[in-house]
Amino acid sequence: MSKKRALISVSDKTGVVDFAKELVELGFEIISTGGTSNALIEAGIPVIGISDITGFPEILDGRVKTLHPAIHGGLLAKLDEAEHVNQIEEHGISPIHLVCVNLYPFKETISKPNVSVEEAIENIDIGGPSMLRSAAKNHQHVTVVVDPTDYTVVLDELKKNGETQFSTRRRLAAKVFRHTAGYDALIAEYMTNLTGEVFPEKLTVTYELQQSLRYGENPHQHAAFYKKPLGSSFSIANATQLHGKELSYNNINDAASALSIVEEFNDPAAVAVKHMNPCGVGIGKTIFDAYAKAFEADPVSIFGGIVALNREVDEQTAKKLHEIFLEIIIAPSFSKKALNILTTKKNIRLLTVPFTKENKNEFRLTSIEGGLLVQDYDRAGLDEATIMVPTKRKPTEEEWEALKLGWKVVKHVKSNAIVVTSKDSTLGVGAGQMNRVGAAKIALDQAGKKAQGAVLASDAFFPMDDTVEAAGQAGITAIIQPGGSVKDADSIKKADEYGIAMVFTGIRHFKH
């Protein structure tokens, strides 16, 4: 038990040659295998091969090489227990004091287009996680490094003290278990998707730290933002920030809501969001036209809000956006002239997101204390609806266009939700009320005189005919709602009294 030994086997070779050189200068023998061994030998670093330690050749195309008592005995021996020391000496096993391992690139492999299942499975590391877990379990005696950014702190402590501090070893061991847990979670998700299981008996998820946040919803709450590996590209997690202050917890929530709404539209569209509810949505022939309509929908609430647009922001639109205080503007891109205009405001956040259509098999996760609710995202549109018009009057073509807009928006409004629209913009939004007629009154009051000849969308059925009564008195001419109430007949009768065309969709859009 003379020289200390370090086992190095990495797929990410960033900085590993310099790390190994310094370990040798500190008196370590280096054990290595495969491509790492070749890289170290080429750099003139003396290396002991795994087979020289195990006395057994690598077999099965390298699938089995480090799974051996000569390796794991050296990793797991408690060096302060005489019995452990006697046993490894009896079997000719030398202790391994430092392990530097990172794993086969499974995430990178499955992210490649059209990757085969066979290639994915071949990139499931077995020996690497085993060595990491053994070393991390025995961190009382073993330093384990999985992240190249930790090479410096390990070397600094070895140079200063001749060994790493226990607190450092424990911190690195915790990082290893997070690393292997995340690695296994990706594999579990991939394999589960292959089987077609939707809600397995155990759900293991992994996310990677995107940024630490100053605080959460309120200044006394701690918070951070994590990103799903290989998640949807059309996400605030994949946004590129071109300008402005760091995003806050509430910014991220609002921006995610704005993106989910603007995704509904193929025509030029602009969405203004406040507190995760749309306060103005406009569609037009140009993005300027769309934003102008979104602004006019609620010029008060949009102040200090988030705006998402599904076309490049041009000079004309930028000038209009520049007129008021906005927290964030999100778009596929900004023209050079638009950037010159908008970046004169120091704090406004300008984000670009790739507006690409994807079919990601993702779920909405909502935490509760002590548990987690899981569901797929509400992507249902009118194409999935069972349309029925139970009233005497049918919607006109223009009313249909307005109803379609209302239906796209209302599913993104907190329940109980009522949205009043024309064919190209929202006119009033009633969100998060304890009863539906209350939400309707808010939306209708906001629309004011513009409600005359407008349409109304409801995220769920009418339990009574009072919402239809309020709509009729305000001048609404068409309504879209799921239907399905035991009192549907009352609502239909009331709609007929006012000459309102009413559409049943058979689909509810609760959003709590």
Short mmCIF file of C-alpha atoms in Angstrom, two decimals:
data_model
loop_
_atom_site.label_atom_id
_atom_site.label_comp_id
_atom_site.label_asym_id
_atom_site.label_seq_id
_atom_site.Cartn_x
_atom_site.Cartn_y
_atom_site.Cartn_z
CA MET A 1 0.00 0.00 0.00
CA SER A 2 2.61 2.49 -1.07
CA LYS A 3 1.50 4.73 -3.90
CA LYS A 4 -1.99 6.11 -4.09
CA ARG A 5 -4.00 5.06 -7.11
CA ALA A 6 -6.42 6.96 -9.30
CA LEU A 7 -8.78 5.26 -11.73
CA ILE A 8 -9.59 7.45 -14.73
CA SER A 9 -12.08 6.49 -17.45
CA VAL A 10 -14.04 9.27 -19.13
CA SER A 11 -16.09 9.85 -22.26
CA ASP A 12 -15.85 13.63 -21.80
CA LYS A 13 -12.08 14.12 -21.94
CA THR A 14 -12.16 17.86 -21.23
CA GLY A 15 -9.07 18.65 -19.13
CA VAL A 16 -8.41 15.03 -18.25
CA VAL A 17 -4.83 14.90 -19.58
CA ASP A 18 -3.74 17.87 -17.48
CA PHE A 19 -5.62 16.45 -14.49
CA ALA A 20 -3.84 13.12 -14.82
CA LYS A 21 -0.43 14.78 -15.27
CA GLU A 22 -0.83 16.69 -12.03
CA LEU A 23 -1.99 13.55 -10.20
CA VAL A 24 1.17 11.75 -11.36
CA GLU A 25 3.27 14.67 -10.10
CA LEU A 26 1.50 14.28 -6.75
CA GLY A 27 2.57 10.63 -6.59
CA PHE A 28 -0.52 8.84 -7.95
CA GLU A 29 -0.45 5.76 -10.16
CA ILE A 30 -3.03 5.97 -12.93
CA ILE A 31 -5.30 3.08 -13.83
CA SER A 32 -7.21 3.51 -17.06
CA THR A 33 -8.93 1.76 -19.92
CA GLY A 34 -10.05 2.18 -23.52
CA GLY A 35 -9.93 5.57 -25.20
CA THR A 36 -8.94 7.35 -21.99
CA SER A 37 -5.91 5.09 -21.61
CA ASN A 38 -4.85 5.79 -25.20
CA ALA A 39 -5.19 9.55 -24.72
CA LEU A 40 -3.10 9.48 -21.54
CA ILE A 41 -0.40 7.26 -23.07
CA GLU A 42 -0.18 9.56 -26.11
CA ALA A 43 0.42 12.44 -23.68
CA GLY A 44 3.31 10.51 -22.12
CA ILE A 45 1.49 9.64 -18.90
CA PRO A 46 2.27 6.20 -17.45
CA VAL A 47 -0.88 4.10 -17.28
CA ILE A 48 -1.72 0.75 -15.71
CA GLY A 49 -4.29 -1.13 -17.78
CA ILE A 50 -7.46 -2.51 -16.20
CA SER A 51 -6.55 -6.00 -17.34
CA ASP A 52 -3.22 -5.69 -15.48
CA ILE A 53 -5.21 -5.05 -12.30
CA THR A 54 -7.91 -7.68 -12.79
CA GLY A 55 -5.79 -10.35 -14.47
CA PHE A 56 -8.71 -10.83 -16.82
CA PRO A 57 -9.13 -9.55 -20.37
CA GLU A 58 -11.88 -7.19 -21.50
CA ILE A 59 -14.67 -9.32 -22.99
CA LEU A 60 -17.97 -8.95 -24.84
CA ASP A 61 -16.77 -5.99 -26.95
CA GLY A 62 -15.77 -4.12 -23.79
CA ARG A 63 -19.09 -4.65 -22.02
CA VAL A 64 -17.21 -6.36 -19.19
CA LYS A 65 -13.89 -4.90 -18.05
CA THR A 66 -14.18 -3.11 -14.69
CA LEU A 67 -16.81 -5.36 -13.07
CA HIS A 68 -14.29 -7.26 -10.98
CA PRO A 69 -13.40 -7.66 -7.26
CA ALA A 70 -9.92 -6.28 -7.92
CA ILE A 71 -11.57 -3.00 -8.89
CA HIS A 72 -14.55 -2.83 -6.56
CA GLY A 73 -12.62 -4.27 -3.63
CA GLY A 74 -10.15 -1.44 -4.07
CA LEU A 75 -13.00 1.06 -4.17
CA LEU A 76 -15.14 -0.22 -1.30
CA ALA A 77 -12.54 -1.18 1.30
CA LYS A 78 -12.80 0.75 4.55
CA LEU A 79 -9.16 1.66 5.09
CA ASP A 80 -9.68 2.39 8.80
CA GLU A 81 -10.96 -1.13 9.50
CA ALA A 82 -8.25 -3.76 10.00
CA GLU A 83 -10.42 -6.61 8.73
CA HIS A 84 -11.06 -4.82 5.40
CA VAL A 85 -7.37 -4.01 5.04
CA ASN A 86 -6.38 -7.61 5.82
CA GLN A 87 -8.87 -8.98 3.29
CA ILE A 88 -7.72 -6.85 0.37
CA GLU A 89 -4.08 -7.58 1.21
CA GLU A 90 -4.86 -11.30 1.36
CA HIS A 91 -6.35 -11.13 -2.14
CA GLY A 92 -3.67 -8.88 -3.57
CA ILE A 93 -6.01 -5.92 -4.03
CA SER A 94 -4.64 -2.40 -3.82
CA PRO A 95 -6.95 0.40 -2.66
CA ILE A 96 -8.08 3.01 -5.17
CA HIS A 97 -8.06 6.47 -3.61
CA LEU A 98 -9.49 8.56 -6.43
CA VAL A 99 -11.99 7.81 -9.18
CA CYS A 100 -12.52 10.08 -12.19
CA VAL A 101 -15.30 8.68 -14.35
CA ASN A 102 -18.02 10.06 -16.57
CA LEU A 103 -20.45 7.99 -18.51
CA TYR A 104 -21.24 6.82 -22.01
CA PRO A 105 -23.06 9.65 -23.83
CA PHE A 106 -26.57 8.21 -23.61
CA LYS A 107 -28.33 11.59 -23.74
CA GLU A 108 -26.29 12.72 -26.73
CA THR A 109 -26.93 9.41 -28.48
CA ILE A 110 -30.72 9.44 -28.17
CA SER A 111 -30.84 13.11 -29.18
CA LYS A 112 -29.50 12.23 -32.63
CA PRO A 113 -32.14 12.04 -35.37
CA ASN A 114 -33.23 8.53 -36.33
CA VAL A 115 -30.96 6.86 -33.79
CA SER A 116 -31.56 3.11 -33.64
CA VAL A 117 -32.67 1.35 -30.48
CA GLU A 118 -29.59 -0.86 -30.73
CA GLU A 119 -27.25 2.14 -30.71
CA ALA A 120 -29.10 3.70 -27.80
CA ILE A 121 -28.87 0.53 -25.73
CA GLU A 122 -25.15 0.13 -26.48
CA ASN A 123 -24.66 3.56 -24.94
CA ILE A 124 -26.12 2.52 -21.61
CA ASP A 125 -23.10 2.50 -19.32
CA ILE A 126 -22.84 -0.32 -16.78
CA GLY A 127 -19.29 -0.32 -15.45
CA GLY A 128 -19.10 3.46 -15.11
CA PRO A 129 -22.11 3.91 -12.80
CA SER A 130 -20.98 0.89 -10.79
CA MET A 131 -17.55 2.39 -10.16
CA LEU A 132 -19.02 5.79 -9.39
CA ARG A 133 -21.52 4.37 -6.93
CA SER A 134 -18.88 2.24 -5.20
CA ALA A 135 -16.52 5.20 -4.86
CA ALA A 136 -19.30 7.54 -3.74
CA LYS A 137 -20.53 5.05 -1.15
CA ASN A 138 -17.00 4.86 0.24
CA HIS A 139 -16.36 8.61 0.11
CA GLN A 140 -14.95 8.38 3.64
CA HIS A 141 -11.84 7.08 1.92
CA VAL A 142 -12.27 7.73 -1.81
CA THR A 143 -12.45 10.99 -3.77
CA VAL A 144 -14.83 10.63 -6.70
CA VAL A 145 -15.00 13.12 -9.57
CA VAL A 146 -17.68 13.05 -12.27
CA ASP A 147 -17.54 16.68 -13.43
CA PRO A 148 -14.44 18.23 -15.08
CA THR A 149 -15.23 21.53 -13.34
CA ASP A 150 -14.23 19.86 -10.06
CA TYR A 151 -10.69 18.93 -11.19
CA THR A 152 -9.25 22.21 -9.91
CA VAL A 153 -10.65 22.04 -6.38
CA VAL A 154 -9.48 18.41 -6.01
CA LEU A 155 -5.95 19.23 -7.19
CA ASP A 156 -5.78 22.34 -5.00
CA GLU A 157 -6.70 20.36 -1.87
CA LEU A 158 -4.31 17.51 -2.73
CA LYS A 159 -1.46 19.98 -3.19
CA LYS A 160 -2.27 21.81 0.02
CA ASN A 161 -3.12 18.94 2.37
CA GLY A 162 -1.97 15.75 0.65
CA GLU A 163 -5.62 14.66 0.59
CA THR A 164 -9.05 16.09 -0.07
CA GLN A 165 -11.24 17.33 2.76
CA PHE A 166 -14.04 15.06 3.92
CA SER A 167 -16.58 17.82 3.23
CA THR A 168 -15.35 17.97 -0.36
CA ARG A 169 -15.53 14.21 -0.76
CA ARG A 170 -19.08 14.16 0.59
CA ARG A 171 -20.13 17.02 -1.74
CA LEU A 172 -18.60 15.21 -4.73
CA ALA A 173 -20.26 11.93 -3.68
CA ALA A 174 -23.65 13.64 -3.55
CA LYS A 175 -23.02 15.04 -7.04
CA VAL A 176 -22.22 11.51 -8.25
CA PHE A 177 -25.49 10.10 -6.95
CA ARG A 178 -27.39 12.97 -8.59
CA HIS A 179 -25.48 12.30 -11.80
CA THR A 180 -26.17 8.57 -11.88
CA ALA A 181 -29.80 9.10 -10.82
CA GLY A 182 -30.29 11.56 -13.69
CA TYR A 183 -28.56 9.18 -16.10
CA ASP A 184 -30.79 6.30 -15.02
CA ALA A 185 -33.90 8.51 -15.19
CA LEU A 186 -33.18 9.27 -18.87
CA ILE A 187 -32.69 5.58 -19.59
CA ALA A 188 -35.88 4.69 -17.70
CA GLU A 189 -37.85 7.29 -19.67
CA TYR A 190 -36.43 6.07 -22.98
CA MET A 191 -37.15 2.40 -22.22
CA THR A 192 -40.64 3.20 -20.88
CA ASN A 193 -41.45 5.08 -24.09
CA LEU A 194 -40.32 2.04 -26.09
CA THR A 195 -42.84 -0.11 -24.24
CA GLY A 196 -45.66 2.41 -24.71
CA GLU A 197 -46.43 2.63 -21.00
CA VAL A 198 -47.95 6.00 -20.11
CA PHE A 199 -48.17 6.01 -16.33
CA PRO A 200 -45.69 3.41 -15.00
CA GLU A 201 -45.69 2.20 -11.40
CA LYS A 202 -42.72 4.47 -10.66
CA LEU A 203 -42.07 7.86 -12.23
CA THR A 204 -38.48 9.05 -12.18
CA VAL A 205 -37.77 12.45 -13.70
CA THR A 206 -34.59 14.44 -14.06
CA TYR A 207 -33.99 18.10 -14.75
CA GLU A 208 -30.79 20.11 -15.13
CA LEU A 209 -30.20 23.43 -13.41
CA GLN A 210 -30.74 26.25 -15.89
CA GLN A 211 -30.31 29.16 -13.51
CA SER A 212 -30.56 30.12 -9.88
CA LEU A 213 -33.22 32.76 -9.35
CA ARG A 214 -33.11 35.74 -7.01
CA TYR A 215 -36.37 34.59 -5.44
CA GLY A 216 -39.62 32.81 -6.22
CA GLU A 217 -43.13 34.21 -6.54
CA ASN A 218 -42.33 36.45 -3.58
CA PRO A 219 -39.02 37.77 -2.23
CA HIS A 220 -39.07 35.49 0.84
CA GLN A 221 -39.24 32.33 -1.32
CA HIS A 222 -36.10 30.62 -2.64
CA ALA A 223 -36.24 29.41 -6.25
CA ALA A 224 -34.35 27.98 -9.21
CA PHE A 225 -35.15 27.12 -12.83
CA TYR A 226 -34.49 23.61 -14.16
CA LYS A 227 -34.56 22.37 -17.74
CA LYS A 228 -35.76 19.00 -18.99
CA PRO A 229 -33.00 17.20 -20.89
CA LEU A 230 -34.07 16.68 -24.50
CA GLY A 231 -37.31 18.54 -23.81
CA SER A 232 -39.33 20.49 -26.36
CA SER A 233 -37.29 23.09 -28.24
CA PHE A 234 -40.35 25.39 -28.27
CA SER A 235 -39.89 26.28 -24.64
CA ILE A 236 -38.78 29.16 -22.50
CA ALA A 237 -36.10 26.76 -21.25
CA ASN A 238 -34.55 26.89 -24.73
CA ALA A 239 -34.92 30.63 -25.24
CA THR A 240 -31.94 32.76 -26.18
CA GLN A 241 -31.85 36.04 -24.29
CA LEU A 242 -30.62 38.85 -26.50
CA HIS A 243 -30.99 41.72 -24.07
CA GLY A 244 -32.17 42.77 -20.64
CA LYS A 245 -32.21 41.77 -17.00
CA GLU A 246 -32.10 38.21 -15.76
CA LEU A 247 -35.45 36.42 -15.87
CA SER A 248 -37.36 36.05 -12.62
CA TYR A 249 -39.56 33.18 -11.42
CA ASN A 250 -42.72 35.07 -12.38
CA ASN A 251 -41.22 36.13 -15.72
CA ILE A 252 -40.59 32.48 -16.62
CA ASN A 253 -44.11 31.41 -15.69
CA ASP A 254 -45.68 34.26 -17.66
CA ALA A 255 -43.41 33.70 -20.65
CA ALA A 256 -44.28 30.00 -20.71
CA SER A 257 -47.98 30.89 -20.70
CA ALA A 258 -47.53 33.38 -23.54
CA LEU A 259 -45.71 30.78 -25.63
CA SER A 260 -48.40 28.15 -25.07
CA ILE A 261 -51.06 30.57 -26.35
CA VAL A 262 -49.21 31.93 -29.36
CA GLU A 263 -48.48 28.34 -30.40
CA GLU A 264 -52.19 27.99 -31.19
CA PHE A 265 -51.94 30.27 -34.24
CA ASN A 266 -50.57 29.88 -37.75
CA ASP A 267 -51.49 33.39 -38.95
CA PRO A 268 -49.48 36.35 -37.59
CA ALA A 269 -50.44 36.54 -33.92
CA ALA A 270 -49.52 38.51 -30.81
CA VAL A 271 -50.31 37.52 -27.24
CA ALA A 272 -50.03 39.73 -24.17
CA VAL A 273 -49.94 37.96 -20.81
CA LYS A 274 -50.27 39.21 -17.25
CA HIS A 275 -50.06 36.87 -14.26
CA MET A 276 -50.25 33.81 -16.53
CA ASN A 277 -53.54 34.92 -18.13
CA PRO A 278 -53.90 36.47 -21.59
CA CYS A 279 -54.94 40.11 -21.39
CA GLY A 280 -54.89 40.65 -25.13
CA VAL A 281 -54.67 38.43 -28.21
CA GLY A 282 -54.67 39.68 -31.78
CA ILE A 283 -54.31 38.11 -35.21
CA GLY A 284 -53.73 39.97 -38.46
CA LYS A 285 -52.23 40.02 -41.92
CA THR A 286 -48.94 41.34 -40.49
CA ILE A 287 -47.31 41.04 -37.09
CA PHE A 288 -47.73 44.80 -36.60
CA ASP A 289 -51.45 44.46 -37.24
CA ALA A 290 -51.67 41.52 -34.82
CA TYR A 291 -49.83 43.37 -32.05
CA ALA A 292 -51.88 46.55 -32.54
CA LYS A 293 -55.05 44.49 -31.98
CA ALA A 294 -53.61 42.72 -28.94
CA PHE A 295 -52.68 46.10 -27.46
CA GLU A 296 -56.12 47.60 -28.10
CA ALA A 297 -57.77 44.58 -26.50
CA ASP A 298 -56.60 45.81 -23.07
CA PRO A 299 -54.22 48.80 -23.16
CA VAL A 300 -54.27 48.99 -19.36
CA SER A 301 -53.41 45.41 -18.37
CA ILE A 302 -50.70 44.99 -21.02
CA PHE A 303 -48.57 47.56 -19.17
CA GLY A 304 -45.73 45.65 -17.49
CA GLY A 305 -46.76 42.43 -19.22
CA ILE A 306 -45.15 39.85 -21.49
CA VAL A 307 -45.73 39.82 -25.24
CA ALA A 308 -45.15 36.81 -27.49
CA LEU A 309 -45.26 37.14 -31.28
CA ASN A 310 -45.02 34.34 -33.85
CA ARG A 311 -43.27 36.36 -36.55
CA GLU A 312 -40.02 38.33 -36.65
CA VAL A 313 -40.30 41.70 -34.92
CA ASP A 314 -39.75 44.35 -37.59
CA GLU A 315 -39.00 48.06 -37.23
CA GLN A 316 -42.65 49.17 -37.32
CA THR A 317 -43.70 46.66 -34.64
CA ALA A 318 -40.67 47.49 -32.50
CA LYS A 319 -41.64 51.17 -32.47
CA LYS A 320 -45.13 50.24 -31.29
CA LEU A 321 -43.76 47.86 -28.63
CA HIS A 322 -41.36 50.57 -27.47
CA GLU A 323 -44.22 52.92 -26.57
CA ILE A 324 -45.05 51.19 -23.27
CA PHE A 325 -43.26 49.38 -20.46
CA LEU A 326 -43.06 45.64 -21.12
CA GLU A 327 -41.17 43.07 -19.10
CA ILE A 328 -40.44 40.61 -21.93
CA ILE A 329 -40.85 40.32 -25.68
CA ILE A 330 -40.58 36.84 -27.20
CA ALA A 331 -40.37 36.18 -30.94
CA PRO A 332 -38.69 33.87 -33.44
CA SER A 333 -36.30 36.73 -34.29
CA PHE A 334 -35.80 40.49 -34.27
CA SER A 335 -34.66 42.53 -37.23
CA LYS A 336 -31.50 44.58 -36.73
CA LYS A 337 -33.49 47.83 -36.76
CA ALA A 338 -35.98 46.38 -34.26
CA LEU A 339 -33.15 45.46 -31.91
CA ASN A 340 -31.66 48.93 -32.19
CA ILE A 341 -35.00 50.41 -31.12
CA LEU A 342 -35.84 48.01 -28.31
CA THR A 343 -32.38 47.77 -26.73
CA THR A 344 -32.51 51.46 -25.88
CA LYS A 345 -34.53 50.24 -22.91
CA LYS A 346 -31.96 48.82 -20.52
CA ASN A 347 -34.06 46.30 -18.63
CA ILE A 348 -36.49 44.86 -21.18
CA ARG A 349 -35.85 41.17 -21.81
CA LEU A 350 -35.73 40.21 -25.49
CA LEU A 351 -35.95 36.47 -26.10
CA THR A 352 -35.91 34.32 -29.21
CA VAL A 353 -37.38 30.84 -29.31
CA PRO A 354 -37.34 28.38 -32.23
CA PHE A 355 -40.93 28.26 -33.46
CA THR A 356 -40.84 24.65 -34.62
CA LYS A 357 -43.69 22.18 -34.40
CA GLU A 358 -42.80 19.07 -32.43
CA ASN A 359 -44.64 16.04 -31.15
CA LYS A 360 -42.93 15.70 -27.81
CA ASN A 361 -44.35 13.08 -25.48
CA GLU A 362 -44.22 15.37 -22.45
CA PHE A 363 -46.42 15.62 -19.41
CA ARG A 364 -47.49 18.45 -17.17
CA LEU A 365 -46.16 17.89 -13.65
CA THR A 366 -47.83 19.75 -10.80
CA SER A 367 -46.37 19.32 -7.35
CA ILE A 368 -48.47 19.23 -4.23
CA GLU A 369 -47.08 18.84 -0.75
CA GLY A 370 -46.01 15.23 -0.51
CA GLY A 371 -47.05 14.29 -4.04
CA LEU A 372 -47.10 14.95 -7.75
CA LEU A 373 -49.97 15.21 -10.23
CA VAL A 374 -49.19 14.12 -13.78
CA GLN A 375 -51.25 14.66 -16.91
CA ASP A 376 -50.66 15.23 -20.59
CA TYR A 377 -50.94 18.77 -21.91
CA ASP A 378 -54.31 20.10 -23.06
CA ARG A 379 -53.68 20.22 -26.80
CA ALA A 380 -57.26 19.49 -27.85
CA GLY A 381 -58.67 21.85 -30.45
CA LEU A 382 -61.83 22.04 -32.51
CA ASP A 383 -60.53 19.27 -34.77
CA GLU A 384 -61.01 16.89 -31.83
CA ALA A 385 -64.38 18.36 -30.87
CA THR A 386 -67.82 16.93 -31.53
CA ILE A 387 -69.50 20.05 -32.85
CA MET A 388 -73.24 20.50 -32.29
CA VAL A 389 -75.38 23.60 -32.76
CA PRO A 390 -78.53 23.08 -30.64
CA THR A 391 -79.97 26.59 -31.13
CA LYS A 392 -82.40 27.72 -33.82
CA ARG A 393 -79.83 30.06 -35.33
CA LYS A 394 -76.49 28.82 -36.69
CA PRO A 395 -73.32 30.94 -36.53
CA THR A 396 -72.49 33.10 -39.53
CA GLU A 397 -69.12 32.69 -41.23
CA GLU A 398 -67.72 35.73 -39.39
CA GLU A 399 -69.07 34.46 -36.07
CA TRP A 400 -67.38 31.11 -36.70
CA GLU A 401 -64.03 32.87 -37.12
CA ALA A 402 -64.58 34.71 -33.85
CA LEU A 403 -65.69 31.54 -32.07
CA LYS A 404 -62.55 29.72 -33.21
CA LEU A 405 -60.40 32.51 -31.80
CA GLY A 406 -62.30 32.51 -28.53
CA TRP A 407 -61.98 28.75 -28.19
CA LYS A 408 -58.20 28.87 -28.75
CA VAL A 409 -57.78 31.53 -26.09
CA VAL A 410 -60.23 30.38 -23.40
CA LYS A 411 -58.41 27.10 -22.78
CA HIS A 412 -55.38 29.12 -21.62
CA VAL A 413 -57.36 31.26 -19.16
CA LYS A 414 -57.63 30.26 -15.51
CA SER A 415 -60.99 28.68 -14.65
CA ASN A 416 -63.71 29.76 -14.39
CA ALA A 417 -62.95 31.39 -17.73
CA ILE A 418 -64.98 33.52 -20.13
CA VAL A 419 -63.50 35.22 -23.21
CA VAL A 420 -65.27 37.74 -25.45
CA THR A 421 -63.81 38.14 -28.95
CA SER A 422 -64.25 39.55 -32.40
CA LYS A 423 -62.93 37.58 -35.36
CA ASP A 424 -59.40 38.92 -34.89
CA SER A 425 -58.91 39.98 -31.26
CA THR A 426 -59.99 39.43 -27.70
CA LEU A 427 -62.30 42.09 -26.28
CA GLY A 428 -62.73 40.94 -22.69
CA VAL A 429 -61.28 38.23 -20.46
CA GLY A 430 -62.81 36.98 -17.21
CA ALA A 431 -60.41 34.68 -15.38
CA GLY A 432 -60.23 32.60 -12.23
CA GLN A 433 -63.64 33.39 -10.79
CA MET A 434 -65.51 31.22 -8.32
CA ASN A 435 -68.65 31.26 -10.47
CA ARG A 436 -69.09 31.45 -14.22
CA VAL A 437 -71.48 34.39 -14.34
CA GLY A 438 -68.92 36.40 -12.36
CA ALA A 439 -66.28 35.62 -15.00
CA ALA A 440 -68.78 36.56 -17.73
CA LYS A 441 -69.57 39.91 -16.11
CA ILE A 442 -65.85 40.78 -15.90
CA ALA A 443 -65.30 39.88 -19.57
CA LEU A 444 -68.43 41.68 -20.74
CA ASP A 445 -67.71 44.79 -18.66
CA GLN A 446 -64.22 44.92 -20.13
CA ALA A 447 -65.56 44.55 -23.66
CA GLY A 448 -68.13 47.29 -23.03
CA LYS A 449 -69.86 48.49 -26.19
CA LYS A 450 -67.60 46.24 -28.27
CA ALA A 451 -69.60 43.27 -26.94
CA GLN A 452 -72.38 44.27 -29.34
CA GLY A 453 -72.11 41.73 -32.17
CA ALA A 454 -69.18 39.89 -30.52
CA VAL A 455 -68.98 36.23 -29.45
CA LEU A 456 -68.35 34.57 -26.10
CA ALA A 457 -66.34 31.44 -25.24
CA SER A 458 -66.62 29.48 -22.00
CA ASP A 459 -64.11 26.86 -20.84
CA ALA A 460 -66.83 24.72 -19.24
CA PHE A 461 -70.59 24.24 -19.45
CA PHE A 462 -73.18 26.63 -18.02
CA PRO A 463 -74.77 25.21 -14.88
CA MET A 464 -77.57 27.77 -15.26
CA ASP A 465 -78.81 30.10 -17.95
CA ASP A 466 -77.60 33.25 -16.12
CA THR A 467 -74.41 33.47 -18.21
CA VAL A 468 -76.45 33.38 -21.42
CA GLU A 469 -78.74 36.05 -19.97
CA ALA A 470 -75.75 38.31 -19.25
CA ALA A 471 -74.36 37.66 -22.73
CA GLY A 472 -77.67 38.41 -24.42
CA GLN A 473 -78.13 41.67 -22.55
CA ALA A 474 -74.62 42.75 -23.57
CA GLY A 475 -75.31 42.09 -27.26
CA ILE A 476 -73.37 38.85 -27.74
CA THR A 477 -74.55 37.07 -30.91
CA ALA A 478 -72.81 33.67 -30.61
CA ILE A 479 -71.48 31.45 -27.83
CA ILE A 480 -69.14 28.46 -27.81
CA GLN A 481 -69.09 26.14 -24.80
CA PRO A 482 -68.63 22.41 -24.04
CA GLY A 483 -72.27 21.64 -23.19
CA GLY A 484 -73.11 18.66 -21.02
CA SER A 485 -74.97 20.36 -18.17
CA VAL A 486 -78.20 18.88 -16.87
CA LYS A 487 -79.62 22.35 -17.53
CA ASP A 488 -78.42 22.66 -21.13
CA ALA A 489 -82.04 22.99 -22.23
CA ASP A 490 -82.42 26.17 -20.14
CA SER A 491 -79.32 27.70 -21.75
CA ILE A 492 -80.49 26.75 -25.24
CA LYS A 493 -83.93 28.26 -24.58
CA LYS A 494 -82.36 31.49 -23.27
CA ALA A 495 -80.05 31.69 -26.30
CA ASP A 496 -83.03 31.29 -28.63
CA GLU A 497 -84.83 34.11 -26.79
CA TYR A 498 -81.95 36.46 -27.65
CA GLY A 499 -81.32 35.00 -31.13
CA ILE A 500 -77.88 33.78 -30.05
CA ALA A 501 -76.23 30.99 -32.00
CA MET A 502 -74.72 28.52 -29.56
CA VAL A 503 -72.11 25.85 -30.31
CA PHE A 504 -71.46 22.80 -28.15
CA THR A 505 -67.94 21.26 -28.48
CA GLY A 506 -68.11 18.32 -26.07
CA ILE A 507 -64.64 19.29 -24.77
CA ARG A 508 -63.94 21.04 -21.48
CA HIS A 509 -60.86 23.23 -20.92
CA PHE A 510 -60.49 23.64 -17.15
CA LYS A 511 -57.19 25.25 -16.18
CA HIS A 512 -56.73 25.53 -12.44
#
